[in-house]
Coordinates of C-alpha atoms in Angstrom, one line a residue:
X14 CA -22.4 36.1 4.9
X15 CA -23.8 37.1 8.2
X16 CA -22.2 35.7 11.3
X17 CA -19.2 35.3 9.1
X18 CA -18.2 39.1 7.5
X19 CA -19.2 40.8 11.0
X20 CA -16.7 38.6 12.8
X21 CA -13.8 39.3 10.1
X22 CA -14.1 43.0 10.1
X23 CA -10.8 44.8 10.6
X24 CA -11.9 47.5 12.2
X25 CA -13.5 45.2 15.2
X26 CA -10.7 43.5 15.3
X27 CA -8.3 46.3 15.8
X28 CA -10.5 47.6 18.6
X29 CA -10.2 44.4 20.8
X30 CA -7.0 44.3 20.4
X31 CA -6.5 48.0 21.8
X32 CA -9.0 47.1 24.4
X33 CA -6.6 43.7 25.4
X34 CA -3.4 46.2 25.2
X35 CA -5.2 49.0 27.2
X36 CA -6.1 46.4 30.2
X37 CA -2.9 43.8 30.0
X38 CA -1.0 44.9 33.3
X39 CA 1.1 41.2 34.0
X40 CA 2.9 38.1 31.5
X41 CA -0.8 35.5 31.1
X42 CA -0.6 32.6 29.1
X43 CA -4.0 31.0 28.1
X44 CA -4.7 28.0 25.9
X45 CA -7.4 27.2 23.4
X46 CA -9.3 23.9 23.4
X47 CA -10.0 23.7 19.8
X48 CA -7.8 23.1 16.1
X49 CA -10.4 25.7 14.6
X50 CA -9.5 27.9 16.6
X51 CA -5.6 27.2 16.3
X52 CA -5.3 27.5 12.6
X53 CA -7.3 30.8 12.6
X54 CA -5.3 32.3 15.5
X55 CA -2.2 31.6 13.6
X56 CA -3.8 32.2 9.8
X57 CA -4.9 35.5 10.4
X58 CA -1.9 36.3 13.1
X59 CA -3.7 36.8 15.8
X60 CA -1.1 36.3 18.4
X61 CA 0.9 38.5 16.6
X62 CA -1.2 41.5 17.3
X63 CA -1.4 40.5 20.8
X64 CA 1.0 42.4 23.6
X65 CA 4.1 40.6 24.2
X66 CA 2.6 39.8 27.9
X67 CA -0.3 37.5 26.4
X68 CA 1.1 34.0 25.4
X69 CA -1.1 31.4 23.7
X70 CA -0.5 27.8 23.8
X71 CA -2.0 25.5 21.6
X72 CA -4.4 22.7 23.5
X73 CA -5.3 19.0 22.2
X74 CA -8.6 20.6 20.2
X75 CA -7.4 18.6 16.9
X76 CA -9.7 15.4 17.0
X77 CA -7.6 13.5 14.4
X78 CA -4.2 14.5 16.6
X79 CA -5.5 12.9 20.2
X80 CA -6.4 9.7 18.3
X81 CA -4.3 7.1 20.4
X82 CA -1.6 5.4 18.0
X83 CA -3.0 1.7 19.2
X84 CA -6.5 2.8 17.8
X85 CA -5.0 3.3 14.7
X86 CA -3.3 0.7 14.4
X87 CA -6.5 -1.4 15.3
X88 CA -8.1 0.5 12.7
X89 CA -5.5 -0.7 10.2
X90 CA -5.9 -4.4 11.5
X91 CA -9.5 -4.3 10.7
X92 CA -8.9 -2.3 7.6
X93 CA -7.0 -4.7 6.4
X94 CA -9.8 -8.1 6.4
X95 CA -11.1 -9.0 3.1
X96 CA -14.7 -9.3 5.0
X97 CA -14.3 -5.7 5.5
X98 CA -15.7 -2.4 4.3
X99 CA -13.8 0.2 6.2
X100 CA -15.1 3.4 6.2
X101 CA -13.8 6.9 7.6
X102 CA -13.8 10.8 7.3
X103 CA -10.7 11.8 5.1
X104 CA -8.4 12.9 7.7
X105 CA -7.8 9.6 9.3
X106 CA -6.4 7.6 6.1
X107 CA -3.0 10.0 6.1
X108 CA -2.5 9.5 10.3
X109 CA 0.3 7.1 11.0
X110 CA -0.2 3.8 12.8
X111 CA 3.2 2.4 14.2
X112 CA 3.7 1.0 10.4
X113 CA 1.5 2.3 8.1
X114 CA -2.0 4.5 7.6
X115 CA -5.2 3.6 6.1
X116 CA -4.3 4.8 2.5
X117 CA -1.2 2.1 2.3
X118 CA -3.7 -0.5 3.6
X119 CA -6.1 0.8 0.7
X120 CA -3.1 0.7 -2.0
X121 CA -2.6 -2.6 -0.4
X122 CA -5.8 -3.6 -2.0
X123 CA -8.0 -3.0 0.9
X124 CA -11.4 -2.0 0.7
X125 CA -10.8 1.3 2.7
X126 CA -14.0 4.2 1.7
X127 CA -14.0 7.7 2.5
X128 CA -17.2 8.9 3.7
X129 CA -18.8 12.0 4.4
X130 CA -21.2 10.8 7.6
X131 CA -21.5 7.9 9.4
X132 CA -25.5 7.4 8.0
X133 CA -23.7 6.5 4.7
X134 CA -21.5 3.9 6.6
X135 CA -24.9 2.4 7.5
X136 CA -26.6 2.4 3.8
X137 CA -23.3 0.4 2.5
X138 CA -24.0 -1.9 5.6
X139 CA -27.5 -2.1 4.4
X140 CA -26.1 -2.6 0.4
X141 CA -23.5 -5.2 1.7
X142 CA -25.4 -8.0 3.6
X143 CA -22.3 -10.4 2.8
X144 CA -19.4 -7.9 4.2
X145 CA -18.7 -6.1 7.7
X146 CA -19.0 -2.4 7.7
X147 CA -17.1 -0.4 10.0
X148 CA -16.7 3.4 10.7
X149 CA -13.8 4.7 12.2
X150 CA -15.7 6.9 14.9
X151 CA -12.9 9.8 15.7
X152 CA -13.6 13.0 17.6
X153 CA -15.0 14.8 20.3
X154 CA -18.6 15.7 21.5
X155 CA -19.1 17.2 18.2
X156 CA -19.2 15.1 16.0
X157 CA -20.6 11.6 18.7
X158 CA -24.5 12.9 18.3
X159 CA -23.6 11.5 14.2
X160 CA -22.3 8.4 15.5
X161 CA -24.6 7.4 18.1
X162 CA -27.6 7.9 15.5
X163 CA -26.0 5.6 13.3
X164 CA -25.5 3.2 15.7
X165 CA -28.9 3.9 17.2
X166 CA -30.5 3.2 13.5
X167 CA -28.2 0.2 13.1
X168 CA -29.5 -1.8 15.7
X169 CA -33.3 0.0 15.2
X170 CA -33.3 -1.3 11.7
X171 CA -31.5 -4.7 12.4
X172 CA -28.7 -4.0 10.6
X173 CA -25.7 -6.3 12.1
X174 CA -22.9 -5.8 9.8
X175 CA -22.2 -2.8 10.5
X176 CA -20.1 -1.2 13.9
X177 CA -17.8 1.4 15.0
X178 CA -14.4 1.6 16.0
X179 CA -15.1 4.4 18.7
X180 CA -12.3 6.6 20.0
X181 CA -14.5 9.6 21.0
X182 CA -13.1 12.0 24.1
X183 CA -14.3 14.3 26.1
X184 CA -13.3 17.9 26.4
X185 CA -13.6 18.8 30.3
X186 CA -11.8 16.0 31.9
X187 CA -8.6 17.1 29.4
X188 CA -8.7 20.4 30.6
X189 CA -8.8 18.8 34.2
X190 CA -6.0 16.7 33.3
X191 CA -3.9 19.9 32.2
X192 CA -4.6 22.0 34.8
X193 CA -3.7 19.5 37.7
X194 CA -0.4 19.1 35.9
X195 CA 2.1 20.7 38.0
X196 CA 3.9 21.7 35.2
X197 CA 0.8 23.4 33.9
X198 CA 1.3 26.9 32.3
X199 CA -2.3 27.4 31.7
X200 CA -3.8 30.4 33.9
X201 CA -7.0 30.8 31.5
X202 CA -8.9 28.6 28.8
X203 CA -10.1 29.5 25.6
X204 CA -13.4 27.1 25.4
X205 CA -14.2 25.0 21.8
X206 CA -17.8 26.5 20.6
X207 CA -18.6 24.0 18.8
X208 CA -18.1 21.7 21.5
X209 CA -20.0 23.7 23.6
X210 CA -23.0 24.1 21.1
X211 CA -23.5 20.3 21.7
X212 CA -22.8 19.6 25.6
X213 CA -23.5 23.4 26.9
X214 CA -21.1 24.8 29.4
X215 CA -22.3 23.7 32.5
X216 CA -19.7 20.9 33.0
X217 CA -16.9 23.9 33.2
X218 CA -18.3 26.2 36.4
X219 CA -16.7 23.8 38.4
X220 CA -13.4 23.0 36.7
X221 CA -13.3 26.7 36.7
X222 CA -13.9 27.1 40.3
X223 CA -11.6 24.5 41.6
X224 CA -8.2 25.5 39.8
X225 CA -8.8 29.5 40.2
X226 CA -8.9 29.7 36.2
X227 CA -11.6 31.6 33.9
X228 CA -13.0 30.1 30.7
X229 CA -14.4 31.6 28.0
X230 CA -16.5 29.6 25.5
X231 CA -15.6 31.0 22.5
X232 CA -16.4 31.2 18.6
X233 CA -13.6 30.6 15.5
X234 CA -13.7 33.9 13.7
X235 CA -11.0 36.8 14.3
X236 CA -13.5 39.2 16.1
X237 CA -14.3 35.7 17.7
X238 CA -11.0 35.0 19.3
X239 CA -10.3 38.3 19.9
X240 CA -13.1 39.5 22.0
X241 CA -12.7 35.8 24.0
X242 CA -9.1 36.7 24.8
X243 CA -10.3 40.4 25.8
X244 CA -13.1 38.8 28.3
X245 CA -10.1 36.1 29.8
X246 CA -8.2 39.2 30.3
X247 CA -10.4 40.9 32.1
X248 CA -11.2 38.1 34.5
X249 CA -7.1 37.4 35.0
X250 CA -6.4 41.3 35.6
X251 CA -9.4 41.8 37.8
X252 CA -8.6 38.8 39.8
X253 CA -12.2 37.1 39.0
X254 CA -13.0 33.9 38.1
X255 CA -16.6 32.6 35.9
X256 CA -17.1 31.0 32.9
X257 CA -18.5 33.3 30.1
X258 CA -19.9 32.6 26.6
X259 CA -19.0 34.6 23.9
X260 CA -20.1 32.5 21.6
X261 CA -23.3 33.3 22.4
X262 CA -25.3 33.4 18.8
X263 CA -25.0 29.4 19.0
X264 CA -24.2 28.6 22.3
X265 CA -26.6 28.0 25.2
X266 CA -25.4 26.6 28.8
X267 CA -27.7 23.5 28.2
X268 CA -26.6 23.2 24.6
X269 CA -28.5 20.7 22.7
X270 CA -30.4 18.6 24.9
X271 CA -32.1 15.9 22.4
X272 CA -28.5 15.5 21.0
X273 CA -27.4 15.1 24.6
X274 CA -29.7 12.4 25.3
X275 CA -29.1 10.2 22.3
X276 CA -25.5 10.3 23.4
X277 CA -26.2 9.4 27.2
X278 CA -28.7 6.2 25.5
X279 CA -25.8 4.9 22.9
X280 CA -22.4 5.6 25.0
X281 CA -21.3 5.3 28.2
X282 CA -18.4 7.4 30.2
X283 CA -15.2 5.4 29.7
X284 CA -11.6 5.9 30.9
X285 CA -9.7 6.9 27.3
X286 CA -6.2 7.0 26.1
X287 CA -5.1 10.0 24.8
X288 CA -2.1 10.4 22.3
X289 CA 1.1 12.0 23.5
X290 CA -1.0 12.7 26.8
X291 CA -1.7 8.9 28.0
X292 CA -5.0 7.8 30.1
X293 CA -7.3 10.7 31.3
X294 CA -9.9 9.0 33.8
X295 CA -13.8 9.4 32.4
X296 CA -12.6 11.2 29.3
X297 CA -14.0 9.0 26.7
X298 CA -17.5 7.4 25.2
X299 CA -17.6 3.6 24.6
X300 CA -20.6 1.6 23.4
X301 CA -23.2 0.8 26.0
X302 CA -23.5 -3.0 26.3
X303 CA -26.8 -2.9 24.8
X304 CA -25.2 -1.9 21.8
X305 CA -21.7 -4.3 21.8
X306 CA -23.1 -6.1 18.4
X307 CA -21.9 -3.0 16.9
X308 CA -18.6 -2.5 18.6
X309 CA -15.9 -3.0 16.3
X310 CA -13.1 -3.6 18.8
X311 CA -15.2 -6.9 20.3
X312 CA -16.5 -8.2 16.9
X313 CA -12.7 -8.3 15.8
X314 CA -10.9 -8.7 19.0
X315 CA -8.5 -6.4 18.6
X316 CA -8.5 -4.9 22.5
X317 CA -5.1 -5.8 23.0
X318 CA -3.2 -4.2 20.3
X319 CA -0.6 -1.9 22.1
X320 CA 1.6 0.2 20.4
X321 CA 4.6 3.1 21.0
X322 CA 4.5 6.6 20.1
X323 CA 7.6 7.9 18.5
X324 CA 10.4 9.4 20.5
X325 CA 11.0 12.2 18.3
X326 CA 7.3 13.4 18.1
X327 CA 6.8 15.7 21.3
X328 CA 3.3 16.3 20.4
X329 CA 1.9 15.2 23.6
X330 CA 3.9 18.4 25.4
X331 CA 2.6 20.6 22.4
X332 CA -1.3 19.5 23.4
X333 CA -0.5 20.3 27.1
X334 CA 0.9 23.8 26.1
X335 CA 4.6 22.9 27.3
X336 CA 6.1 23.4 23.9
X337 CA 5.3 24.8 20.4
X338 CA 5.8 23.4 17.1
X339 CA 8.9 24.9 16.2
X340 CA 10.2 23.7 20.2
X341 CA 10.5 20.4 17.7
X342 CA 13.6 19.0 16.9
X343 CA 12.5 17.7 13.6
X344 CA 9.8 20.2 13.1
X345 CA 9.7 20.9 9.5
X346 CA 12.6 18.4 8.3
X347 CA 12.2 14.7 9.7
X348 CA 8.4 15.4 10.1
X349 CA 6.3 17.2 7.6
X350 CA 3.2 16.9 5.7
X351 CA 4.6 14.7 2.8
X352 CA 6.2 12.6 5.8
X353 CA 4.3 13.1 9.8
X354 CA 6.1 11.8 12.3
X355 CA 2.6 12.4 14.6
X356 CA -1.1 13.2 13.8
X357 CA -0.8 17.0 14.5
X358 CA 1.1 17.1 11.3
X359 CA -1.4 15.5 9.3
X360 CA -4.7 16.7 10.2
X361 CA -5.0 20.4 9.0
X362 CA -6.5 21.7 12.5
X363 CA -3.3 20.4 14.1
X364 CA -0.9 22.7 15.5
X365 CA 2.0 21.4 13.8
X366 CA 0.5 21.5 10.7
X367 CA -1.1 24.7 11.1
X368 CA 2.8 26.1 11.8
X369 CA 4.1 24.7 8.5
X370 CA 1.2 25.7 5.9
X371 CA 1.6 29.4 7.5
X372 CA 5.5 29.5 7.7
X373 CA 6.0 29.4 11.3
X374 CA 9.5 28.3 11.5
X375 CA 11.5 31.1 12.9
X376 CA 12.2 32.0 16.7
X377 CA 10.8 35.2 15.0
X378 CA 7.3 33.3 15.0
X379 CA 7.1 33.1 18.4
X380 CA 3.9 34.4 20.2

């Protein structure tokens, strides 16, 4: 399939990684910014081709894993109502709230729907006069351009039942956030494409600029990765700072500007809670108060539900590239598929996840 074979040809793939070995001088550790990007680095053992010098750390690119533990529990609140219709995409109904997930609160006999967009959220709303619809809303720019058209066609078409339980988040300000750490190991960024194919790339020439660190927007293919890590190389070892696009067969520095501008008319920038990170200033959407008659958290009041994350789940230190998976003590044991103690072992583009469905439990496994 084109775009697909072309960038999971072994012979490509052995020539970056000569390249990358040919120009690696010094120790560099770079992160990427997306759970597509982790499970293929570690599916097709990417950083085990890499020179020992080149570590890769594993960012908070999993939507489903940044998902504050509070939201979920609001989400099972709502869930929960017997005037509700609660809809979301599969991944959410296995994340644990403080108690539960969504699937016990649907085995508990509520009416909990998986969906596969948010438009069909809005046709049950439309079906359903007499019940309140509500779509979980999880996820980064990616997948908000969805979200604010069903909104935006909600309100267009008067339909009042239905709202959103928003947790979207923004991309640059958590690479801010992780960079002005000063326990940061991060010296160059590994950029999500599809992110990028939404918002463009402009918002990273001055993140790059200010903390001395290239990023390369990059694609989630082997050749993909590969030739991103060879250009963030390049830049580290020649002392050079930009931001480049590899990803350039979908990527463009505007990206997609209608897309853009039905997100700027539906949400507003909002301060946003990020799991096993905390509060990142202006790194999340809310609901525009034009459109609060389709913001779940009002409609229900459920604003104030505050919750604690588990002391044994380090993913927080995972997403800010301070540990790895198998850094966990109960990696594997306490928390596993079958049992997750935190979302990145649910959701299969989280890192912890990613680890166990490959096999990465040995010091062995280490980049």
């Amino acid at each position: 399939m084109k775009y697909i074979d072309e960038y999971r040809d072994a012979d490509a793939a052995k020539k970056y990684v000569e390249l990358i070995r040919k120009i690696t001088t010094r120790e560099w550790t770079m992160m990427e910014i997306c759970g597509g990007q982790t499970h293929a680095i570690v599916k097709f053992g990417i950083d085990h081709l890499l020179p020992k010098e080149i570590t890769l750390v594993h960012g908070p690119g999993c939507p489903v894993c940044v998902t504050p533990l509070e939201i979920i529990d609001k989400a099972i609140a709502i869930a929960g109502r017997s005037d509700v219709i609660f809809t979301s995409f599969g991944d959410m109904l296995r994340v644990p709230g403080s108690k539960k997930d969504l699937l016990t609160v649907k085995s508990e006999g509520g009416d909990v729907r998986i969906v596969y967009s948010p438009l069909d959220a809005v046709k049950l709303a439309r079906k359903n006069r007499t019940r309140k619809v509500v779509f979980f809303a999880v996820g980064f720019e990616t997948t908000a351009p969805a979200n604010a058209m069903a909104v935006w066609e909600a309100k267009k078409s008067g339909i009042r039942n239905f709202s959103i339980l928003s947790s979207h988040v923004l991309v640059p300000p958590a690479m801010e956030a992780i960079l002005s750490s000063p326990s940061s190991l991060v010296q160059a960024f590994l950029a999500a494409g599809h992110v990028c194919t939404v918002m463009g790339y402009e918002d990273y020439f001055p993140i790059a600029k200010k903390y001395r660190t290239p990023i390369v927007v990059t694609g989630f293919e082997p050749v993909d990765i590969l030739q991103g890590i060879y250009l963030a190389v390049k830049q580290l070892e020649g002392g050079r700072v930009d931001v480049e696009n590899q990803y350039a067969r979908a990527v463009r520095i505007e990206g997609n500007l209608p897309a853009r501008r039905l997100l700027t008319e539906v949400f507003e920038v909002i301060d946003r809670k990020w799991r096993g990170i905390g509060m990142i200033p202006q790194s999340g959407w809310g609901l525009r108060p034009e459109f609060a008659d389709h913001d779940a958290e009002r409609i229900f009041e459920v604003a104030d539900i505050e919750t604690q994350e588990c002391i044994d789940c380090v993913a927080g230190q995972i997403m800010q590239g301070l540990k790895k998976p198998i850094d966990c003590s109960v990696f594997g044991t306490g928390c596993n598929p079958e049992h997750p103690l935190g979302a990145p072992m649910v959701s299969s583009e989280g890192a912890c996840a990613v680890y166990f469905h490959y096999g990465r439990f040995r010091d062995a496994d280490r980049n």
